[in-house]
Short mmCIF file of C-alpha atoms in Angstrom, two decimals:
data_model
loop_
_atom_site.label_atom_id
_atom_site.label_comp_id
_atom_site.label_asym_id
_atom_site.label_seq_id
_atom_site.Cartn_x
_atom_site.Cartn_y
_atom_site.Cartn_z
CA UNK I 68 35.44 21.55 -0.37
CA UNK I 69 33.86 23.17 2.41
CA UNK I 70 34.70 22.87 6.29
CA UNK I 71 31.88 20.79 6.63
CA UNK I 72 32.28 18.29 4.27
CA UNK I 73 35.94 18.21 5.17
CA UNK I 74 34.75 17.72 9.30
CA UNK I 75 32.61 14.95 8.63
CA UNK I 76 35.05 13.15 5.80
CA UNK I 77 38.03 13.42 9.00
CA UNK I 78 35.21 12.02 11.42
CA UNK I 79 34.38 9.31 9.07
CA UNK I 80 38.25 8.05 8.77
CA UNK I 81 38.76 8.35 12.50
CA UNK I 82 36.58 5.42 12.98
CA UNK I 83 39.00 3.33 11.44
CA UNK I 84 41.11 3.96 14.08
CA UNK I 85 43.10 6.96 13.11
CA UNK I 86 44.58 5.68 9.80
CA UNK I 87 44.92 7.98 7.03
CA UNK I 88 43.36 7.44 3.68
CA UNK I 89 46.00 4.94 2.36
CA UNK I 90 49.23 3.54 3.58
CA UNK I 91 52.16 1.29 3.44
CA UNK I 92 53.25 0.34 6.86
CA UNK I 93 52.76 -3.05 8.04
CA UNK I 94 51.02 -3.60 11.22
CA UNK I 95 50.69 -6.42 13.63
CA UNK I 96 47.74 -6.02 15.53
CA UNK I 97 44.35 -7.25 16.17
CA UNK I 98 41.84 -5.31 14.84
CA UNK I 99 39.19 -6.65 17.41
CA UNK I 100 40.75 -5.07 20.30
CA UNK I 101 41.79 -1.90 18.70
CA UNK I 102 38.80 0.19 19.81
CA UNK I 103 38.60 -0.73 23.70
CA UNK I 104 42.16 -0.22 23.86
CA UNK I 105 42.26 3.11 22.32
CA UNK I 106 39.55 3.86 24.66
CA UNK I 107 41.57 3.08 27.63
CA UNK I 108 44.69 4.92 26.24
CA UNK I 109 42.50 8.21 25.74
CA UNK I 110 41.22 7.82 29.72
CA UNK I 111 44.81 7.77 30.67
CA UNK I 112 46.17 10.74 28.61
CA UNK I 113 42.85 12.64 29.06
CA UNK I 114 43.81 12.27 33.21
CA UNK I 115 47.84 13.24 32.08
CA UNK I 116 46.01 16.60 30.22
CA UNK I 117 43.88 17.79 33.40
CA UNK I 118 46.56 16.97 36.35
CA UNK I 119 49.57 18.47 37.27
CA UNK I 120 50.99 15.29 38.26
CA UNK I 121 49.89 12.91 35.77
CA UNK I 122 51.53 9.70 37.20
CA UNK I 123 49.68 10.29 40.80
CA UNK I 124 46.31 9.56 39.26
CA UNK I 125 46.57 7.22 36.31
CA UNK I 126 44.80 4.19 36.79
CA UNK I 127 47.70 2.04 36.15
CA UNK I 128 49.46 3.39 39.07
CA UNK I 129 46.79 1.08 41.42
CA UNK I 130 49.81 -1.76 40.87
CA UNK I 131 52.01 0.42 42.72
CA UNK I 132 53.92 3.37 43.47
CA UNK I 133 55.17 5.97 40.85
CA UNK I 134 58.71 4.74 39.49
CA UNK I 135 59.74 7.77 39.06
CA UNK I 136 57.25 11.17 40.35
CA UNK I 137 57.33 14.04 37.80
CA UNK I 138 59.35 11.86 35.34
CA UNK I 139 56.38 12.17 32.74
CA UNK I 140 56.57 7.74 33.35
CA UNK I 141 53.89 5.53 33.43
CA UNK I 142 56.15 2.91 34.93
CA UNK I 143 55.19 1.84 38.78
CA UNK I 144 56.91 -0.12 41.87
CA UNK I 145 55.86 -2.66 44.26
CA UNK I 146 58.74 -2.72 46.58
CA UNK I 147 61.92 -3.07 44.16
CA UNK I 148 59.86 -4.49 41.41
CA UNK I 149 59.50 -1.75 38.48
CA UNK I 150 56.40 -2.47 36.89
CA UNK I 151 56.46 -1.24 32.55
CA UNK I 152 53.28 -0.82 31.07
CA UNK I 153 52.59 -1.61 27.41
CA UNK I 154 49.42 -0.70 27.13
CA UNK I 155 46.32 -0.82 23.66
CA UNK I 156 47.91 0.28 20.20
CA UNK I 157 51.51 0.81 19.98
CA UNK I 158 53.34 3.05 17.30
CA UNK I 159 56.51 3.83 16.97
CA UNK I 160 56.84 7.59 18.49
CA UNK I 161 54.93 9.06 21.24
CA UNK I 162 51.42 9.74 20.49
CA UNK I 163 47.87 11.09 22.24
CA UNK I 164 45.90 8.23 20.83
CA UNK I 165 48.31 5.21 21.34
CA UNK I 166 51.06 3.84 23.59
CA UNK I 167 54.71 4.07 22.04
CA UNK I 168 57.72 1.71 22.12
CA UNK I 169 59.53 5.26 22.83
CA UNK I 170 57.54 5.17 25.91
CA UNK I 171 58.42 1.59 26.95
CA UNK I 172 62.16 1.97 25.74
CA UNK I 173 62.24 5.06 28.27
CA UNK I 174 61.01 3.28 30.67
CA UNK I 175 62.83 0.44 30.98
CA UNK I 176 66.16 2.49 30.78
CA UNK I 177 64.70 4.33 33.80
CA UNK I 178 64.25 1.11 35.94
CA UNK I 179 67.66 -0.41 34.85
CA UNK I 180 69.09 3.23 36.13
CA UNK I 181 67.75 2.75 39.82
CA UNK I 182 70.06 0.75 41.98
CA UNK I 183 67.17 -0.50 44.52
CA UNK I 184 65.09 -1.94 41.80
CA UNK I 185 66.07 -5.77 41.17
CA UNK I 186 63.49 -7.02 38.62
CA UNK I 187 61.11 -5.88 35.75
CA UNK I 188 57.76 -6.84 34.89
CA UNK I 189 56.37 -6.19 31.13
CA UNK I 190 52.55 -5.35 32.18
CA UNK I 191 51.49 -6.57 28.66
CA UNK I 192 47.91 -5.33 27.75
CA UNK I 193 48.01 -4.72 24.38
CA UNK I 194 46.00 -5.48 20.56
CA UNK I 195 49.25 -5.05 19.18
CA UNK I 196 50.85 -2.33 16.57
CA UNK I 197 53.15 -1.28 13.96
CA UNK I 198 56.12 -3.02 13.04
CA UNK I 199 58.05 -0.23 12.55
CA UNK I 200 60.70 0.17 15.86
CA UNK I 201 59.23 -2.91 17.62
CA UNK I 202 62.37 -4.02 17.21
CA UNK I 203 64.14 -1.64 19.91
CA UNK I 204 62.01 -2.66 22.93
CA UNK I 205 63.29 -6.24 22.53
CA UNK I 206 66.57 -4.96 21.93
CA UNK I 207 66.84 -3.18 25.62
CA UNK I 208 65.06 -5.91 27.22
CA UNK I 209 67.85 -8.09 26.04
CA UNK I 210 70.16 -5.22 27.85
CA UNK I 211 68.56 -4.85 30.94
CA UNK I 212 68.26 -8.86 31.33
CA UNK I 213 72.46 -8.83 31.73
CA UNK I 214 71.44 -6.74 34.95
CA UNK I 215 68.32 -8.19 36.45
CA UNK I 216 65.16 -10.68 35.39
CA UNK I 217 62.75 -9.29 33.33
CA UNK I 218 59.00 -11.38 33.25
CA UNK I 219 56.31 -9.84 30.53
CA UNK I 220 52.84 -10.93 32.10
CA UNK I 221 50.12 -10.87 29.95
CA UNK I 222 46.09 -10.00 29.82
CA UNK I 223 45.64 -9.31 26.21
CA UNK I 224 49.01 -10.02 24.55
CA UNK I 225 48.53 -9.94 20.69
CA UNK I 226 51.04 -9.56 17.51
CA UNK I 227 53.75 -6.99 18.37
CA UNK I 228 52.54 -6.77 22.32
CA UNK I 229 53.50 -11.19 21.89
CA UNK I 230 56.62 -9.97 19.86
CA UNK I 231 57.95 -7.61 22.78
CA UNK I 232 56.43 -10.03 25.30
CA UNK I 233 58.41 -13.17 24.17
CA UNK I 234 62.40 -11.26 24.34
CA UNK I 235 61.31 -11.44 28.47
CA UNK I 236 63.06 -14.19 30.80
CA UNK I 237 59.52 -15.58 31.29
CA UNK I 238 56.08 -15.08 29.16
CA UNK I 239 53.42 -15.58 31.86
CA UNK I 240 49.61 -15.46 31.13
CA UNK I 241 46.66 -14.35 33.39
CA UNK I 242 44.20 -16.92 33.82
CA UNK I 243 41.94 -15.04 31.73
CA UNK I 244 44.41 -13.29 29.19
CA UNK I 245 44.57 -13.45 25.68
CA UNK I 246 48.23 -14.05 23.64
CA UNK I 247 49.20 -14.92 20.15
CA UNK I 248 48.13 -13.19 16.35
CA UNK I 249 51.63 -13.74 15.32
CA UNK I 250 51.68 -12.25 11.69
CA UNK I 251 51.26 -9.22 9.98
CA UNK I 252 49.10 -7.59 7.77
CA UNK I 253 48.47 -4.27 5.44
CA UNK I 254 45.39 -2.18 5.77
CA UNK I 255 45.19 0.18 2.54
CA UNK I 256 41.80 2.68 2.50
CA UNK I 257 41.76 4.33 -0.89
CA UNK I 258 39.26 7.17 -0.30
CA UNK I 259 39.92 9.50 -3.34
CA UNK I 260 36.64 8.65 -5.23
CA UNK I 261 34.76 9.84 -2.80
CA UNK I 262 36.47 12.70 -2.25
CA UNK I 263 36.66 13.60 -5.96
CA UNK I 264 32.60 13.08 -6.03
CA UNK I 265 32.43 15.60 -3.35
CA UNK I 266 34.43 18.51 -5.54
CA UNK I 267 37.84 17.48 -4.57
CA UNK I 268 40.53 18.00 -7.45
CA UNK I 269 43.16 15.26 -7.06
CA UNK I 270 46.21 16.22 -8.90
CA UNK I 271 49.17 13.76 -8.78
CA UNK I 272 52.11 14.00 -11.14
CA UNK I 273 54.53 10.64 -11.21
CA UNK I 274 58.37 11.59 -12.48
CA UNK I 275 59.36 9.54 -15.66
CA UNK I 276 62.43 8.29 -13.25
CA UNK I 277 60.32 6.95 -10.76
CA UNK I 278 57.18 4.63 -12.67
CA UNK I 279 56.59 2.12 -9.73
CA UNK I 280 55.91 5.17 -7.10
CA UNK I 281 52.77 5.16 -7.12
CA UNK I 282 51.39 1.38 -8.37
CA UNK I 283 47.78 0.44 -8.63
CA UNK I 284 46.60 -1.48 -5.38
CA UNK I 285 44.02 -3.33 -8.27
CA UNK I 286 47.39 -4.26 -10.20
CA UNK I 287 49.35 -7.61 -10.38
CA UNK I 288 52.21 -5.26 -9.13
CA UNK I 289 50.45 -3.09 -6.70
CA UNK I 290 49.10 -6.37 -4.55
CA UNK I 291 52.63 -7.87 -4.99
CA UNK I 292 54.43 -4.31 -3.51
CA UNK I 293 52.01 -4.45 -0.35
CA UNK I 294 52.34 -8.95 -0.28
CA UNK I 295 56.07 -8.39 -0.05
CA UNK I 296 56.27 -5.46 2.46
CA UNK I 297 53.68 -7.32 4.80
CA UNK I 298 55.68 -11.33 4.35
CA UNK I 299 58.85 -9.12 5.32
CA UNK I 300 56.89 -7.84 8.38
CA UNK I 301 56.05 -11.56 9.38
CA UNK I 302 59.11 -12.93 8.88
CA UNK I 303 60.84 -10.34 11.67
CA UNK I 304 58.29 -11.37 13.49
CA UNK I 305 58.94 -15.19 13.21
CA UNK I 306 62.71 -14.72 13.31
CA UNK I 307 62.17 -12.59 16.47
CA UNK I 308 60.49 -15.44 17.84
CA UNK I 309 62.90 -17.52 17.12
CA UNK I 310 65.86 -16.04 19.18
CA UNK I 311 63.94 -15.48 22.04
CA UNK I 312 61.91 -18.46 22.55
CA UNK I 313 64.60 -20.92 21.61
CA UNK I 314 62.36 -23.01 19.37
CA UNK I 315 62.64 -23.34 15.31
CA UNK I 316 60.35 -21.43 12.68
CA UNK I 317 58.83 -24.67 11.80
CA UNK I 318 57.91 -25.17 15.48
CA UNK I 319 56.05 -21.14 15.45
CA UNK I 320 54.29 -22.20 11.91
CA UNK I 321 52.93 -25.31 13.61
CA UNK I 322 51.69 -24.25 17.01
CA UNK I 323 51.80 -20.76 17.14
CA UNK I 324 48.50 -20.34 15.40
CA UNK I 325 49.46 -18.89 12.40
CA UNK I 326 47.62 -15.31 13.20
CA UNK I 327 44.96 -17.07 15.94
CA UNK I 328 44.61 -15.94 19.46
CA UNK I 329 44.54 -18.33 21.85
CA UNK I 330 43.23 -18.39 25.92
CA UNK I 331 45.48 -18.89 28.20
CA UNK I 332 45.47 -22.72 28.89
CA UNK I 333 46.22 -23.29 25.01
CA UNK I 334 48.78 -20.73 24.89
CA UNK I 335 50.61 -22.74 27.31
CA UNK I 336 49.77 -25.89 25.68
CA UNK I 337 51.21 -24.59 22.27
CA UNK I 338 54.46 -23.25 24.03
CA UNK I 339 53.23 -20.08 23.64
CA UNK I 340 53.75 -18.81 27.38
CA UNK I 341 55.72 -20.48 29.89
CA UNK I 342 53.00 -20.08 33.11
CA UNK I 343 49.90 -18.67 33.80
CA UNK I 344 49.65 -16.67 37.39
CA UNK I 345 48.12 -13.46 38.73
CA UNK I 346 50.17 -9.78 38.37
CA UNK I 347 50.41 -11.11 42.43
CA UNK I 348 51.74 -14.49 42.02
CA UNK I 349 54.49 -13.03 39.57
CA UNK I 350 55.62 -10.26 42.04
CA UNK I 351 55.68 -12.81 44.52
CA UNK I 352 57.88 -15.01 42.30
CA UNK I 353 60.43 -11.85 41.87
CA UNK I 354 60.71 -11.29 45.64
CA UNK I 355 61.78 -14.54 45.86
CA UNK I 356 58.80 -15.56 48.48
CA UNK I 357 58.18 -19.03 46.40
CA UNK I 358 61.61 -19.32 46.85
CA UNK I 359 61.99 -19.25 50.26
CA UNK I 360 58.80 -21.38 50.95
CA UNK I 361 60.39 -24.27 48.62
CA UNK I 362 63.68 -24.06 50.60
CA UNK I 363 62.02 -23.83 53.79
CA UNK I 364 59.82 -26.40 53.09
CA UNK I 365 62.97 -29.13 51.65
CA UNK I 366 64.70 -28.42 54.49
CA UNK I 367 61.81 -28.72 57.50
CA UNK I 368 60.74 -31.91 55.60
CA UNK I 369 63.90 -33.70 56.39
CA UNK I 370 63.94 -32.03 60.05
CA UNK I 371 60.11 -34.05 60.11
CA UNK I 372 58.32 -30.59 60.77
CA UNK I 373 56.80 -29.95 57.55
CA UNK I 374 53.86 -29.30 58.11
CA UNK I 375 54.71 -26.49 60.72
CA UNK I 376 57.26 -24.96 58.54
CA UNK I 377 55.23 -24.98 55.11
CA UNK I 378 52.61 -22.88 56.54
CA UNK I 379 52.84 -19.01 54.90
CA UNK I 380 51.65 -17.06 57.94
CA UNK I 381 51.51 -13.26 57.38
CA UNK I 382 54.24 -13.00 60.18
CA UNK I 383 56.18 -14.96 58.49
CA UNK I 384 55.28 -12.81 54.96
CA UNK I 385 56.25 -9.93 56.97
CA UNK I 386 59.29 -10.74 58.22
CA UNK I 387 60.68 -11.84 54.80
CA UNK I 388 59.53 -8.89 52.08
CA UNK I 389 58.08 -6.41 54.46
CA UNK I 390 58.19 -3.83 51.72
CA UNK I 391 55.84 -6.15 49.63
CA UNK I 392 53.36 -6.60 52.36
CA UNK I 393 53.56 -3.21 52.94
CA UNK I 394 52.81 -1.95 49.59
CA UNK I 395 50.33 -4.95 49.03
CA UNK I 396 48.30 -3.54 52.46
CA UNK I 397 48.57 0.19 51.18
CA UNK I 398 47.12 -0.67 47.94
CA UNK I 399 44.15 -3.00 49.51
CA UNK I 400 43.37 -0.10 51.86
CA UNK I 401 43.52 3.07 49.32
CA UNK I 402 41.65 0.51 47.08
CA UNK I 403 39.10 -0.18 49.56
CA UNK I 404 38.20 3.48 50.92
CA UNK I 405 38.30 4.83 47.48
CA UNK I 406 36.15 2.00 45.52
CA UNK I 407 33.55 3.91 44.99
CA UNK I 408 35.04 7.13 44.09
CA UNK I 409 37.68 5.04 41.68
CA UNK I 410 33.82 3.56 39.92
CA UNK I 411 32.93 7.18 38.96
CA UNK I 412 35.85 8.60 38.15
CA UNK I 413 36.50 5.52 35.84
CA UNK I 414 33.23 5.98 34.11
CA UNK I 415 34.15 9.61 33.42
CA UNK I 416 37.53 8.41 31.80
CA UNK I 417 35.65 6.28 29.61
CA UNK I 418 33.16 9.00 27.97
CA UNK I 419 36.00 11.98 28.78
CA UNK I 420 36.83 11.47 24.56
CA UNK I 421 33.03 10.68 23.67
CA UNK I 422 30.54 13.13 23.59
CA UNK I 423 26.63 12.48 23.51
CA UNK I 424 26.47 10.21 26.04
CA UNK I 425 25.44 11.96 29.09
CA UNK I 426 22.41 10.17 30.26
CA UNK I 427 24.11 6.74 29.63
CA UNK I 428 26.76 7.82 31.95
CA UNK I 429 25.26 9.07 34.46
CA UNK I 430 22.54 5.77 34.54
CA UNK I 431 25.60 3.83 34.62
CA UNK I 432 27.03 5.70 37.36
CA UNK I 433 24.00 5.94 39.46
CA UNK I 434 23.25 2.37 39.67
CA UNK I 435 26.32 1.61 42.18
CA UNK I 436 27.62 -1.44 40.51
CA UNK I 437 29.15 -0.98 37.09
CA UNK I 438 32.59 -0.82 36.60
CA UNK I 439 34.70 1.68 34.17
CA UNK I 440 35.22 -1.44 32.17
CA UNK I 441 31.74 -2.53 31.24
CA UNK I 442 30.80 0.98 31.25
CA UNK I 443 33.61 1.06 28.34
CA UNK I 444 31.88 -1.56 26.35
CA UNK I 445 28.41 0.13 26.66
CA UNK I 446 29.48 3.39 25.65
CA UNK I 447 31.60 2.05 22.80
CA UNK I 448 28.06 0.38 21.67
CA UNK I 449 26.30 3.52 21.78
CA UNK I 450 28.97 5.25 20.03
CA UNK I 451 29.15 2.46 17.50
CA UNK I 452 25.23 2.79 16.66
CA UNK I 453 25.66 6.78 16.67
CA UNK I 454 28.69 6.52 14.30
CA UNK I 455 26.35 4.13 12.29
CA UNK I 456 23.91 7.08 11.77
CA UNK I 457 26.85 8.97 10.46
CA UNK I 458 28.06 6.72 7.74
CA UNK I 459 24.29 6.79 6.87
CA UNK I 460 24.62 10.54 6.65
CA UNK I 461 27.91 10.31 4.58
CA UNK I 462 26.22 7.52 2.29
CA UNK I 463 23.50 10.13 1.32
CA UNK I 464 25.80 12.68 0.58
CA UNK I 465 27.86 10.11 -1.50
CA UNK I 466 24.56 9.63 -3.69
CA UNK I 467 24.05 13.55 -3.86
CA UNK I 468 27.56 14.17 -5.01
CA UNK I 469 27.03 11.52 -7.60
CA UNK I 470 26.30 13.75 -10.38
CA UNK I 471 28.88 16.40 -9.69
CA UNK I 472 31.48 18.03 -12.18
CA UNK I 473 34.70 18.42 -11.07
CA UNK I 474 37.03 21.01 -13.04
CA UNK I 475 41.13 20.97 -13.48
CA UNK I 476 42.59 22.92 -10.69
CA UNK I 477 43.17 26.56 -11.78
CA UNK I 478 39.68 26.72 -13.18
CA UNK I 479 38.96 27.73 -16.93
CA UNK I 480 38.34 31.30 -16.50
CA UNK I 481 34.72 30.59 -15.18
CA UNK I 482 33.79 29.55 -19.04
CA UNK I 483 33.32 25.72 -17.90
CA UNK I 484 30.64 23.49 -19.41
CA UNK I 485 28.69 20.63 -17.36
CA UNK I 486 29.13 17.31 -19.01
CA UNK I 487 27.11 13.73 -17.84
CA UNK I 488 29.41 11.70 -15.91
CA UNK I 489 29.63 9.40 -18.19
CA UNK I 490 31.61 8.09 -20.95
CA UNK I 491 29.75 10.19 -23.66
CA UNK I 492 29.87 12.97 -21.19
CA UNK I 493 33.57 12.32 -20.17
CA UNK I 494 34.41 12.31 -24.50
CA UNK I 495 32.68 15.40 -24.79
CA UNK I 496 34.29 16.97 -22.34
CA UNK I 497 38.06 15.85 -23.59
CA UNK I 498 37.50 17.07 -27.01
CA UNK I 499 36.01 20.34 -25.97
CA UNK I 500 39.22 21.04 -23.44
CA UNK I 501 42.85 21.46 -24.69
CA UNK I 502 44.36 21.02 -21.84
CA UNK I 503 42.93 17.18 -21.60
CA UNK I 504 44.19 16.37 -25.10
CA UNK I 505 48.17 17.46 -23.92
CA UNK I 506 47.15 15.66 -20.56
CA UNK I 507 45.59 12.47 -22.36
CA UNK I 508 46.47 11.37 -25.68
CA UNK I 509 43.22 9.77 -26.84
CA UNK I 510 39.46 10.42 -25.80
CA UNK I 511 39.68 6.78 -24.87
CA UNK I 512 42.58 7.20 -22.03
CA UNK I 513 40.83 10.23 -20.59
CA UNK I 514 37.29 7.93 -20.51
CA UNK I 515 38.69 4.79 -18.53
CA UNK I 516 40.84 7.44 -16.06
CA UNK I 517 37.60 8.62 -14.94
CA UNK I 518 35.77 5.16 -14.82
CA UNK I 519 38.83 4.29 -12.38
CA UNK I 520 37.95 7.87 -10.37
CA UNK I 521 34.33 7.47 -10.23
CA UNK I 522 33.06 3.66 -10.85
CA UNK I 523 29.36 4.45 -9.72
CA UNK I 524 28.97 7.41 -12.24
CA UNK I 525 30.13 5.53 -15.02
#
């Protein structure tokens, strides 16, 4: 096959997301909100490629300080409040595309190791991802809750983001997030026709010892391999939910939405989250200001100076967290000077992975008032109805390829014959070879292998 060919067939299965041409792991993930996440994943490890200090400039690091400078973390502080980001697709190990449950496992190890932080906050902005290792991030959250709180506060919260989300002390919701898609599911992408209409040879040998390796996905037992792989998947899932959010599997079967998402104010209804408040309003809660207004306020109100004692003046805010104002006023002022600047340099994160977009960008740029995220969602479009002209490409060079002969690998000494693709052509061709008739027994067997390989020809 030639580099070309090969190029465009690698392009074509990267808009899937990265998967490969097949597979067996289980995922759980929504598929809507793969491709804006990986977007946003790419800005932030494009920014990690081009700076020397990675964690200085990443856009996540506008919640706070750097946990930990030159520690290669994404993790932030707002006073002694670590801050863990899960953030778009999540795998298992570390990768350029998505975020890892490594990552998150490191990271919450490295806030439990500082003595001056008191409290963790799961920044939970995530489709979801594999089910492979999801279990470990629950697993040290349940260590690092014997030391301190840990809250998971949620934008987009889906499938294994809900599953890492819900082993937290308390599940809270923005106003305008997104949480739920409990479940699992299999994705397989069986691309060797095409690639054997194209001149691919696909050899695959199957020892006598092993039958059931390689099962039809069109079998009984092929779709009853993946059925039981993926109903194992869900049922960690449910059982998950079961120790951490004290209620029964019955319970998650009959609110949790069986795979739905749900807004906020129905997640809460459902039992799905336990609040909804602002990133703010939770740090807050973890400094302990609500706290202290409550007490103050139960205590003034039997003095009969409420009112006076109720009021949250800034002094006041100052004089009890003055490390939380003072981060909070750092953060509105770099925020404020640097708006602008942030705009740009967001829209440039957003097309640094996508080329062929330049007078897009710079429109959107020039006009003073879009942000990095709808500038996300209008260059994902583009790229969308670019990528469409692609598959059109591919389709016509599916059609082209439809009549071609593929040969055994090794060749037949350059002696070959061209047979139709077709089940005269594909008898012809089996008694005319020797090395078919040991391979198949019967003209017949060698005929419906090929119908399998190449359905449109036949």
């Amino acid at each position: 096959m030639n580099p070309t060919t090969l190029s465009m067939i690698q392009g074509f299965l990267q808009q899937f997301g990265g998967r490969s041409a097949g597979g067996l792991s289980p995922w759980a993930i929504r598929e809507d909100g793969v491709a804006a996440s990986l977007q946003t994943v790419r800005s932030i490890r494009t920014r990690e490629a081009m700076s020397e200090a990675p964690s200085a400039i990443s856009p996540i690091n506008r919640r706070g300080a750097p946990l930990s400078p030159g520690a290669g973390s994404y993790a932030t502080r707002v006073g002694n409040i670590a801050i863990v980001p899960a953030i778009g697709p999540l795998v298992s190990r570390f990768s350029w595309q998505y975020w890892s449950y490594d990552e998150i496992v490191r990271d919450l190890r490295l806030a439990g190791s500082m003595p001056d932080i008191e409290a963790v906050i799961l920044d939970m902005d995530t489709p979801g991802g594999m089910v492979d290792n999801v279990d470990s991030v629950p697993a040290e959250v349940a260590r690092l809750r014997e030391k301190m709180p840990v809250y998971a506060h949620c934008n987009f919260c889906c499938s294994a983001g809900y599953w890492i989300a819900s082993s937290a002390e308390k599940v809270i919701a923005n106003k305008t997030g997104l949480v739920g898609s409990v479940g699992a599911l299999i994705r397989y992408v069986e691309m060797e026709g095409i690639l054997t209409r194209l001149g691919a040879n696909v050899v695959e040998v199957v020892a006598e010892q092993s039958p059931n390796k390689r099962l039809s996905r069109d079998s009984d037992e092929g779709r009853a391999e993946l059925q039981a792989i993926v109903d194992d998947g869900a049922e960690l899932f449910l059982q998950g939910l079961v120790a951490t959010r004290g209620v029964t599997r019955e319970t998650i079967l009959e609110n949790y939405g069986q795979g739905l998402v749900f807004p906020a104010g129905e997640a809460l209804r459902r039992g799905l989250v336990d609040e909804i408040a602002s990133l703010e309003d939770v740090l807050a809660d973890l400094a302990g200001r609500r706290e202290n207004s409550i007490v103050a306020a139960s205590a003034t109100a039997k003095a009969g100076t409420e009112k006076e004692s109720t009021m949250l003046t800034l002094e006041k805010l100052k004089a009890e967290n003055p490390d939380l104002v003072s981060a909070l006023l750092a953060e509105g002022a770099a925020s404020g000077a640097n708006a602008e600047r942030d705009r740009l340099l967001g829209i440039d994160a957003q097309a640094a992975s996508l080329s062929g977009h330049d007078e897009l960008v710079q429109r959107l740029k020039a006009d003073g008032k879009t942000t990095p995220a709808e500038a996300a969602v209008q260059i994902l479009a583009a790229e969308k109805a670019k990528n469409a002209e692609r598959l059109k490409g591919l389709e016509q060079l599916d059609a082209a390829a439809a009549g071609v002969t593929s040969t055994l690998s090794g060749g037949d000494g350059g002696n070959a014959k061209t047979f139709p693709q077709n089940a005269e052509g594909w008898k012809a061709e089996w008694e005319a070879t020797p090395k078919l008739q040991d391979e198949f027994p019967t003209a017949e067997a060698y005929v419906a292998t090929m119908k399998r390989q190449a359905p449109k020809a036949a």
